[in-house]
Short mmCIF file of C-alpha atoms in Angstrom, two decimals:
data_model
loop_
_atom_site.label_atom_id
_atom_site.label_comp_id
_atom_site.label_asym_id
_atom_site.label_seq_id
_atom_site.Cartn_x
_atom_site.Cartn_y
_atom_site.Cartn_z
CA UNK T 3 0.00 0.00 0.00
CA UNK T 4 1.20 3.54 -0.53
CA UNK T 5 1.24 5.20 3.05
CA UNK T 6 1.22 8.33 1.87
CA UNK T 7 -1.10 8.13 -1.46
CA UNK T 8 -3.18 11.37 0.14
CA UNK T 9 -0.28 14.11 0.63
CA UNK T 10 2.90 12.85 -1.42
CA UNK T 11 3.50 14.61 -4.74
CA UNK T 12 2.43 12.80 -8.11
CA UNK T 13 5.32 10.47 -9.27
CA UNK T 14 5.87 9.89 -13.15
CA UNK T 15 3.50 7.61 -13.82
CA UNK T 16 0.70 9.75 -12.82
CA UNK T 17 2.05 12.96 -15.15
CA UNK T 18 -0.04 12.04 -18.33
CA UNK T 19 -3.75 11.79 -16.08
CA UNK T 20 -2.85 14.86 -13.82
CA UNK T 21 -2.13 16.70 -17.10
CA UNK T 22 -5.31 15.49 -18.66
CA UNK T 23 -7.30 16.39 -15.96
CA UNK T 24 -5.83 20.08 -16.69
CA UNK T 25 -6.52 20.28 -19.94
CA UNK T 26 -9.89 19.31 -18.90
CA UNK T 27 -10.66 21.64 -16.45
CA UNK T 28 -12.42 24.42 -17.95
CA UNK T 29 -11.89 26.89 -14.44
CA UNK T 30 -7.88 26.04 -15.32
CA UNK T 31 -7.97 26.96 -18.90
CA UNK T 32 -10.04 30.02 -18.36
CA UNK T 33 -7.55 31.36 -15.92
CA UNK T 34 -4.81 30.25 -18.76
CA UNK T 35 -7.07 32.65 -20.78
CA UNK T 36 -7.25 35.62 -18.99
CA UNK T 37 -3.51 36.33 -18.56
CA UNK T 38 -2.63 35.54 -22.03
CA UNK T 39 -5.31 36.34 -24.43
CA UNK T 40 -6.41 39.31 -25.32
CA UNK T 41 -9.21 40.27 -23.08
CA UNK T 42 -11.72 40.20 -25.80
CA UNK T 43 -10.70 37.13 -26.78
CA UNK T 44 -10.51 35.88 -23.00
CA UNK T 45 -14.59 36.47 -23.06
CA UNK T 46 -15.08 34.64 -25.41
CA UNK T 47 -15.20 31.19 -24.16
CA UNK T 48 -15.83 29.33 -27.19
CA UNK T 49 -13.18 30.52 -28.91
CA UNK T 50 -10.71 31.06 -26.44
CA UNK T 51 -10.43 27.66 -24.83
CA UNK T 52 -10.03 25.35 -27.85
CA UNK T 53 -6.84 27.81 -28.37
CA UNK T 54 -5.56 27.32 -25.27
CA UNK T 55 -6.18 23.54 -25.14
CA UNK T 56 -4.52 23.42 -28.22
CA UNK T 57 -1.30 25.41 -26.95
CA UNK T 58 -1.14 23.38 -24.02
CA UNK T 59 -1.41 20.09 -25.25
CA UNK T 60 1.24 21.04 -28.23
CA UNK T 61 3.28 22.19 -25.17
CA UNK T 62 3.01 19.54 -22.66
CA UNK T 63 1.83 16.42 -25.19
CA UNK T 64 5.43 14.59 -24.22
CA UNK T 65 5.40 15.50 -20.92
CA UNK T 66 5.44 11.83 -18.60
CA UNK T 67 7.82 12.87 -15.87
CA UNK T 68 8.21 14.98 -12.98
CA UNK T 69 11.57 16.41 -14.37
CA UNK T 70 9.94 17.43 -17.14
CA UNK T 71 7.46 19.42 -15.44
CA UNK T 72 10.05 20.68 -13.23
CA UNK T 73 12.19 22.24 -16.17
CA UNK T 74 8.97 23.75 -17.16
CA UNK T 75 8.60 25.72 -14.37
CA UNK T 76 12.09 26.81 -14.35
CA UNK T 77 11.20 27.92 -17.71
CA UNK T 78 8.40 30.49 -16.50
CA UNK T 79 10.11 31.40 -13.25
CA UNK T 80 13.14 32.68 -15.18
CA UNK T 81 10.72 34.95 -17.33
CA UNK T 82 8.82 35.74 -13.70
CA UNK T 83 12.33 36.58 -12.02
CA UNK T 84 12.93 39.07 -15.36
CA UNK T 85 9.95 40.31 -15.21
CA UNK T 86 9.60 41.56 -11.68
CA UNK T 87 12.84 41.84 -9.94
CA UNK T 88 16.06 43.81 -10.37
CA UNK T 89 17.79 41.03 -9.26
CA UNK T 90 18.18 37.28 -6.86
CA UNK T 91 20.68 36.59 -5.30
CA UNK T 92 22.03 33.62 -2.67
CA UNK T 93 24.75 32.66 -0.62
CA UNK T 94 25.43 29.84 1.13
CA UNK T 95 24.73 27.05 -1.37
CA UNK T 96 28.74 26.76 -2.19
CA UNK T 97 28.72 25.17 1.64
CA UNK T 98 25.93 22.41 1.05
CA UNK T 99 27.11 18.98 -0.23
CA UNK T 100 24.85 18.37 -3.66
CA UNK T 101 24.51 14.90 -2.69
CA UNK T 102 23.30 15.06 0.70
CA UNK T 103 19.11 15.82 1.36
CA UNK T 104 18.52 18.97 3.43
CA UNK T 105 15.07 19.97 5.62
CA UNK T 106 14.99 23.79 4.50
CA UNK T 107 12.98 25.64 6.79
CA UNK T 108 12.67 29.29 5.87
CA UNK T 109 11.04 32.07 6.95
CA UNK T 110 7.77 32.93 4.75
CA UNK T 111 7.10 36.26 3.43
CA UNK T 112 5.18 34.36 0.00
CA UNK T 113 2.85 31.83 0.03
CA UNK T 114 4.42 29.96 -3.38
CA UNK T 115 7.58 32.63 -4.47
CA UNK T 116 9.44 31.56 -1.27
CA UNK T 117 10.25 27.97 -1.88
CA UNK T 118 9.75 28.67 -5.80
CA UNK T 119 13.28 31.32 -5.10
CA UNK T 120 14.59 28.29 -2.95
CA UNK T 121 14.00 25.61 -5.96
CA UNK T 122 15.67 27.86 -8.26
CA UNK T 123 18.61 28.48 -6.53
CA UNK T 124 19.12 24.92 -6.06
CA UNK T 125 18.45 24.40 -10.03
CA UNK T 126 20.86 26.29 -10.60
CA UNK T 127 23.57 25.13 -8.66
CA UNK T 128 22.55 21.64 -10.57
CA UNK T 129 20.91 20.42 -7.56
CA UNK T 130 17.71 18.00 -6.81
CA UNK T 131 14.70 20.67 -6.37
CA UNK T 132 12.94 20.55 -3.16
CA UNK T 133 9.19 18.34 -1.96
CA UNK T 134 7.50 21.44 -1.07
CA UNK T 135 5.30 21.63 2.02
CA UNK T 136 1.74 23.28 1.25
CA UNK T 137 -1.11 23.62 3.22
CA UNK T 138 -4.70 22.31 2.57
CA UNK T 139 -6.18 25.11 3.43
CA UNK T 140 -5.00 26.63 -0.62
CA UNK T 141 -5.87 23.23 -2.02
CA UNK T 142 -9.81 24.63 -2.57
CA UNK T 143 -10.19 24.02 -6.19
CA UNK T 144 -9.14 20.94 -8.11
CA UNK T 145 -6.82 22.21 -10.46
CA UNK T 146 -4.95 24.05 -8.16
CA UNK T 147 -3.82 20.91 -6.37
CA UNK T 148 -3.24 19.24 -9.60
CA UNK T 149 -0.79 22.07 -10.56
CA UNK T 150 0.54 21.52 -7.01
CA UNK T 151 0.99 18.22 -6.78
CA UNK T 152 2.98 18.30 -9.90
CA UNK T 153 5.41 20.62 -8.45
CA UNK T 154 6.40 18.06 -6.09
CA UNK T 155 4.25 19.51 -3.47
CA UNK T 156 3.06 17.75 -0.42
CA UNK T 157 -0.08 18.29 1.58
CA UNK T 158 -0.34 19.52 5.17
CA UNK T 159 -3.83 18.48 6.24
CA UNK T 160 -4.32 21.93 8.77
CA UNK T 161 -7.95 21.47 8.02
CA UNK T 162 -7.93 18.33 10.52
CA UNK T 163 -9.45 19.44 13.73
CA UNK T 164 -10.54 16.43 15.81
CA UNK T 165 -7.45 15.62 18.55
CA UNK T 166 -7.58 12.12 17.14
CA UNK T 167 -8.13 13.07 13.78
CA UNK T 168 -4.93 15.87 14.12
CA UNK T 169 -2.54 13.59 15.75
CA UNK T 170 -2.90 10.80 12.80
CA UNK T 171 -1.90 13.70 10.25
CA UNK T 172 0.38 14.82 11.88
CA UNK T 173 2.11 11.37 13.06
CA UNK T 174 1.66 10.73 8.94
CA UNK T 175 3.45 14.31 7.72
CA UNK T 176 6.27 13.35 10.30
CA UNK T 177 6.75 10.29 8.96
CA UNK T 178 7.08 11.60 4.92
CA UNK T 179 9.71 14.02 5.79
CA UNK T 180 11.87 11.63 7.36
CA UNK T 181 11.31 8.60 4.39
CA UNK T 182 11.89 11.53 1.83
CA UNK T 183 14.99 12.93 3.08
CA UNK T 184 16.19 9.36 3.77
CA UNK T 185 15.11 8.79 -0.09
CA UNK T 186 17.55 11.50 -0.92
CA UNK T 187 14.83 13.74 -1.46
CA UNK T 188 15.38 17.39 0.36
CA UNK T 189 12.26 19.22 1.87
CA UNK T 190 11.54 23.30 2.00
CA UNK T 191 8.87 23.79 5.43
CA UNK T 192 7.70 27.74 5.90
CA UNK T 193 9.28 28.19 9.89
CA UNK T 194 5.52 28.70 10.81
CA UNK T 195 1.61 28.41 9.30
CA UNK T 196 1.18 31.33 7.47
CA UNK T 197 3.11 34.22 6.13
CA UNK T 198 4.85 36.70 8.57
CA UNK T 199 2.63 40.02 8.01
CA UNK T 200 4.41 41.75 10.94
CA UNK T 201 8.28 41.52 9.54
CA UNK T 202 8.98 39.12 12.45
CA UNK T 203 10.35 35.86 11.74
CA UNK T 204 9.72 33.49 14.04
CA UNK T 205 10.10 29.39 14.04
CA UNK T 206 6.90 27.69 15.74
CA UNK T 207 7.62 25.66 18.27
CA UNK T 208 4.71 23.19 17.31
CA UNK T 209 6.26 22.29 13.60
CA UNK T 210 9.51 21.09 15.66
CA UNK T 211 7.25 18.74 17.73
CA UNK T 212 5.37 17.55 14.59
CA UNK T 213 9.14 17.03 13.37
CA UNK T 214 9.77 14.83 15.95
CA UNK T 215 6.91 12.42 15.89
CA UNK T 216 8.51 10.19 13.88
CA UNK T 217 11.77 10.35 16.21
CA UNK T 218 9.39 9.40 18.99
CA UNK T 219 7.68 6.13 16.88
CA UNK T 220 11.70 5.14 16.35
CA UNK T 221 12.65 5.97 20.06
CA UNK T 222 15.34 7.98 19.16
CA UNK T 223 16.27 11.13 21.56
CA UNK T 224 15.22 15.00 20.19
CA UNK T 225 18.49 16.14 19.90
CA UNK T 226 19.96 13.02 17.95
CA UNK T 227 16.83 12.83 15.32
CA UNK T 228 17.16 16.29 14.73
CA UNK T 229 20.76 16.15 13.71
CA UNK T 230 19.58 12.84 11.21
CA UNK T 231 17.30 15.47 9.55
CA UNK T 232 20.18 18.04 8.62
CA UNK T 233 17.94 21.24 9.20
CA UNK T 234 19.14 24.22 7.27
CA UNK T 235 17.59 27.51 8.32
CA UNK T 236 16.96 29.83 4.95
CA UNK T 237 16.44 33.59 5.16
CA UNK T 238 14.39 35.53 2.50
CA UNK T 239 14.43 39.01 2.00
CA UNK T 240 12.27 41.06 -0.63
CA UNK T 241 13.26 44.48 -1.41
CA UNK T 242 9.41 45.05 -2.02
CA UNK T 243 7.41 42.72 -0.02
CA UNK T 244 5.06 40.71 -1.60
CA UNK T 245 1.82 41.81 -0.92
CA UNK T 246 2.18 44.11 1.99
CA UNK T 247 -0.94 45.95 1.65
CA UNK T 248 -3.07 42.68 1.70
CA UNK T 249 -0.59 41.49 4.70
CA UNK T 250 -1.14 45.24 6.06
CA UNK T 251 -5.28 45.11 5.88
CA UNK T 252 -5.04 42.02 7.67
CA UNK T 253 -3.08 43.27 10.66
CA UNK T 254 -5.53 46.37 10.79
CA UNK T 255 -8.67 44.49 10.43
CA UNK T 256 -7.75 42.78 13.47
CA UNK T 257 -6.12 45.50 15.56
CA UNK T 258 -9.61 47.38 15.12
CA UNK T 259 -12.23 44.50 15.07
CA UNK T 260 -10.04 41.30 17.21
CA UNK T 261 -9.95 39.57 14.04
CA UNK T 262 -9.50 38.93 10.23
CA UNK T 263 -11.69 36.76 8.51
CA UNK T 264 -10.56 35.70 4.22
CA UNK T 265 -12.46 36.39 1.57
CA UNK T 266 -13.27 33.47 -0.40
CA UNK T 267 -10.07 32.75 -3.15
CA UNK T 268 -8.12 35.36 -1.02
CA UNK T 269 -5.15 32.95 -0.98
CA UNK T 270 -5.24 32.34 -4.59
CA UNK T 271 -5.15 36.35 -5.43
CA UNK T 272 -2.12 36.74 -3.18
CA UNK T 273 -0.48 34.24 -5.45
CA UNK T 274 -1.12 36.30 -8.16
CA UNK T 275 -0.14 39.22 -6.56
CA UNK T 276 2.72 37.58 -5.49
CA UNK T 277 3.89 36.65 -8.64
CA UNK T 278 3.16 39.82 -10.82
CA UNK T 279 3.94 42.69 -8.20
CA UNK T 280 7.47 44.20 -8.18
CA UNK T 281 9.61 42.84 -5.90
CA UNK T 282 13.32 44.85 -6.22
CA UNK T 283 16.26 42.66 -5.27
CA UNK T 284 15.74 39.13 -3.73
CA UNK T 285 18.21 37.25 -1.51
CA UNK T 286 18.39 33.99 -0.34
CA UNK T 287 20.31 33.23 2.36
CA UNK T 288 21.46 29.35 2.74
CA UNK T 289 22.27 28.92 6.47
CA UNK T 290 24.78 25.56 7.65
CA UNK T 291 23.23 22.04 9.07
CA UNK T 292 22.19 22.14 12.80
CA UNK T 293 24.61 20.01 14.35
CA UNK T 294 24.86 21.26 17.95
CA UNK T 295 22.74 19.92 20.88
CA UNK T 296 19.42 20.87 21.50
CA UNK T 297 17.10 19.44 24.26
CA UNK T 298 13.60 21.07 22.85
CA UNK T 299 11.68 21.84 20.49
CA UNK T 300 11.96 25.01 22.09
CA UNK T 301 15.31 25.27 22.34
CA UNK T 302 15.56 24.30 18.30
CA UNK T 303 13.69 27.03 17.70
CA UNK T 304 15.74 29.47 18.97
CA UNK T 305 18.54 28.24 16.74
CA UNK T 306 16.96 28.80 13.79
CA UNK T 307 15.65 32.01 14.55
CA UNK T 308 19.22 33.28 15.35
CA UNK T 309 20.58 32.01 11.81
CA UNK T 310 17.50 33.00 9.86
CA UNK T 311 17.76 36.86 11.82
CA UNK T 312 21.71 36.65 10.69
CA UNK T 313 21.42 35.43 7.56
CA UNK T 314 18.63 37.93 6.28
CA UNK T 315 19.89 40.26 4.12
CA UNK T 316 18.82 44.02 4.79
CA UNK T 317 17.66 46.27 1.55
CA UNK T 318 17.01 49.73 1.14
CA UNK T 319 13.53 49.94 2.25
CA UNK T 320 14.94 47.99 5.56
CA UNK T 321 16.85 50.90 6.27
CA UNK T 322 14.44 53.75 4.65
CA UNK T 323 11.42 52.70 7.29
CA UNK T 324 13.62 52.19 10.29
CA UNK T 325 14.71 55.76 9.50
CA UNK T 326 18.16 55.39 8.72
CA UNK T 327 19.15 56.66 4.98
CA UNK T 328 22.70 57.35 5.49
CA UNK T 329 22.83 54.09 2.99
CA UNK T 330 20.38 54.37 0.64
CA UNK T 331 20.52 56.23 -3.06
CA UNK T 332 18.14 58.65 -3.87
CA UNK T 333 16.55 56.65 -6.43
CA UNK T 334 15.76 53.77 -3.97
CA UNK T 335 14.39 56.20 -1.78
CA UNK T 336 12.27 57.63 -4.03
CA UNK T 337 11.02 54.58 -5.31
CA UNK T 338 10.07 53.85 -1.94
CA UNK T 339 8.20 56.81 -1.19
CA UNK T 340 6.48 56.25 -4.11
CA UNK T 341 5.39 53.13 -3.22
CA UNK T 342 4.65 54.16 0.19
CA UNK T 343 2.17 56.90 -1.57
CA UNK T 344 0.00 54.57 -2.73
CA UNK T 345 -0.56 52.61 0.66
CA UNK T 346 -3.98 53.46 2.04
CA UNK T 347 -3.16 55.93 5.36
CA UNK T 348 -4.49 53.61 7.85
CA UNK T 349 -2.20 50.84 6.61
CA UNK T 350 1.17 52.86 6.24
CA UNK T 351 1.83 52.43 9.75
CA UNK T 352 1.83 48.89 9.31
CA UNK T 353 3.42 48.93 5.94
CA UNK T 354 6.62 51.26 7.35
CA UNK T 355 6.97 48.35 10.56
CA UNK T 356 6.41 45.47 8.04
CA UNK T 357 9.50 46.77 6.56
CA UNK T 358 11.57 48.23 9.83
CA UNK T 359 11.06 45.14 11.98
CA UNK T 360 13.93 42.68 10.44
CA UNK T 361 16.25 46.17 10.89
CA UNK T 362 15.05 46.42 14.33
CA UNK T 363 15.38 43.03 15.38
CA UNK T 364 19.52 42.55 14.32
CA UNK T 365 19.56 45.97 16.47
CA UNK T 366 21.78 47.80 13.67
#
């Protein structure tokens, strides 16, 4: 039996179906539509998805593996990373051994650019890209977790509520990180559920003890299991962040009203957004294996918060918020203001923190 049939990414042999069910999927094609057809055209149903079908299937008719898909995506997130950055940048990869399987966990400023930046940094040192952790909670239409699941993607059931019902997916997630990176297969795991809206990165104590479930069920100590699982903190830092005025309503909403309930598809637009917005220089900071003792999940966390603070690189809109210029060009700071501009007044104040906090926090 496959364990893990419900949350592991497809493998080859289920390329050609998962692809067929795509090109089948008329909510899929009409979002194909709208961002590359005219919009006239787009409207026009009819017309417009026998066209894409067509495209598609001329495309991604020889497609029956996983590396194929994989190349594909490289493919658009090269013309992405043109598109909307000045530049991405890494360090730390020289120091990671190309043959040994890693458990990135990162902070997470964007729900799919994060480990997307990871993947490609690893693709282009001529590495094996990452399984990719993703929560159920963005799996809400079918072609989304098609597209997903193809992207070597694996499923984090946070829609389990039951204690009983919680534990079991849990025990299960544990288990498929630690056959995968024994498999040779590396992992990328945001530090915490959800994206940091407040510029704080902080690891969740709670992920570490879902981590160690599986060290538990093989009755091996916390501090030796983790070292088996060669964590390796990654900081990422956006010049612009990705959608900080979304990330900025959200923090007002519930300053002013105790909470912060999403729209329906909210998720999916910050994708978008997250993808088309301008996002200035990127870096991606590859941090070294844990190796040293740690007694706790709480303790672990600590660790990784330290590298992931050190390791994050500071831009000019860092500086520019926390009020220090002394660094910046007038061009970036006028850019910035710009930006800034356009932020709706009640949000700026959270925009400018959003921004000032990582500054802050390395107390520079």
């Amino acid at each position: 039996m496959d364990k893990y049939a419900d949350i592991r990414p497809y493998n080859d042999d289920e390329v050609v179906p998962a692809l067929a069910r795509l090109l089948g999927d008329d909510q899929f094609i009409d979002v194909i539509a709208k961002y590359n057809l005219p919009a006239w055209l787009s409207a026009w149903p009819v017309v417009a998805r026998p066209l894409v079908r067509m495209k598609l299937k001329n495309k991604w008719g020889n497609f029956c593996s996983i590396e194929q898909v994989q190349n594909e995506v490289a493919y658009y997130l090269q013309i992405l990373i043109n598109k909307t950055t000045s530049q991405v940048t890494y360090s730390g990869l020289e120091s990671l051994d190309s043959h040994t399987s890693y458990l990135f966990i990162s902070n997470h400023r964007d729900i799919v650019l994060d480990p997307a930046l990871v993947n490609w940094g690893l693709h282009q040192q001529h590495m094996r890209t990452v399984r990719i952790a993703i929560g159920d909670n963005l799996l809400q239409v079918p072609y989304i977790t098609e597209l997903m699941r193809l992207n070597k993607s694996f499923i984090v059931k946070r829609s389990a509520k039951a204690p009983k019902e919680m534990l079991k997916a849990l025990t299960q997630l544990s288990a498929y990180i630690f056959d995968s990176l024994s498999e040779g297969n590396s992992i990328w795991i945001a530090q915490k559920e959800g994206r940091a809206k407040d510029g704080i990165d902080q690891t969740d104590p709670a992920l570490l003890k879902m981590l160690q479930l599986n060290g538990r069920k093989l009755k091996v100590d916390f501090s030796e299991y983790i070292k088996q699982l060669k964590i390796v903190p990654v900081a990422i830092s956006y010049q612009y962040e990705p959608c900080a005025v979304a990330k900025a309503k959200e923090l007002y909403h519930k300053q002013q009203f105790g909470q912060y309930v999403k729209a329906q598809g909210e998720d999916i637009a910050s994708i978008v957004d997250g993808f088309s917005a301008d996002k200035g220089h990127v870096h991606v900071a590859f941090g070294a294996p844990i190796t040293c003792d740690v007694e706790n999940p709480d303790e672990l966390a600590q660790v990784i918060d330290k590298q992931i603070l050190e390791l994050y690189h500071l831009h000019s809109t860092n500086h520019l918020a926390a009020g220090d210029d002394t660094k910046v060009s007038a061009e970036d700071r006028a850019d910035f203001m710009s930006k800034l501009e356009t932020v709706p007044d009640e949000l700026k104040q959270f925009v400018v923190s959003m921004y000032a906090e990582p500054l802050r926090r390395k107390g520079i």
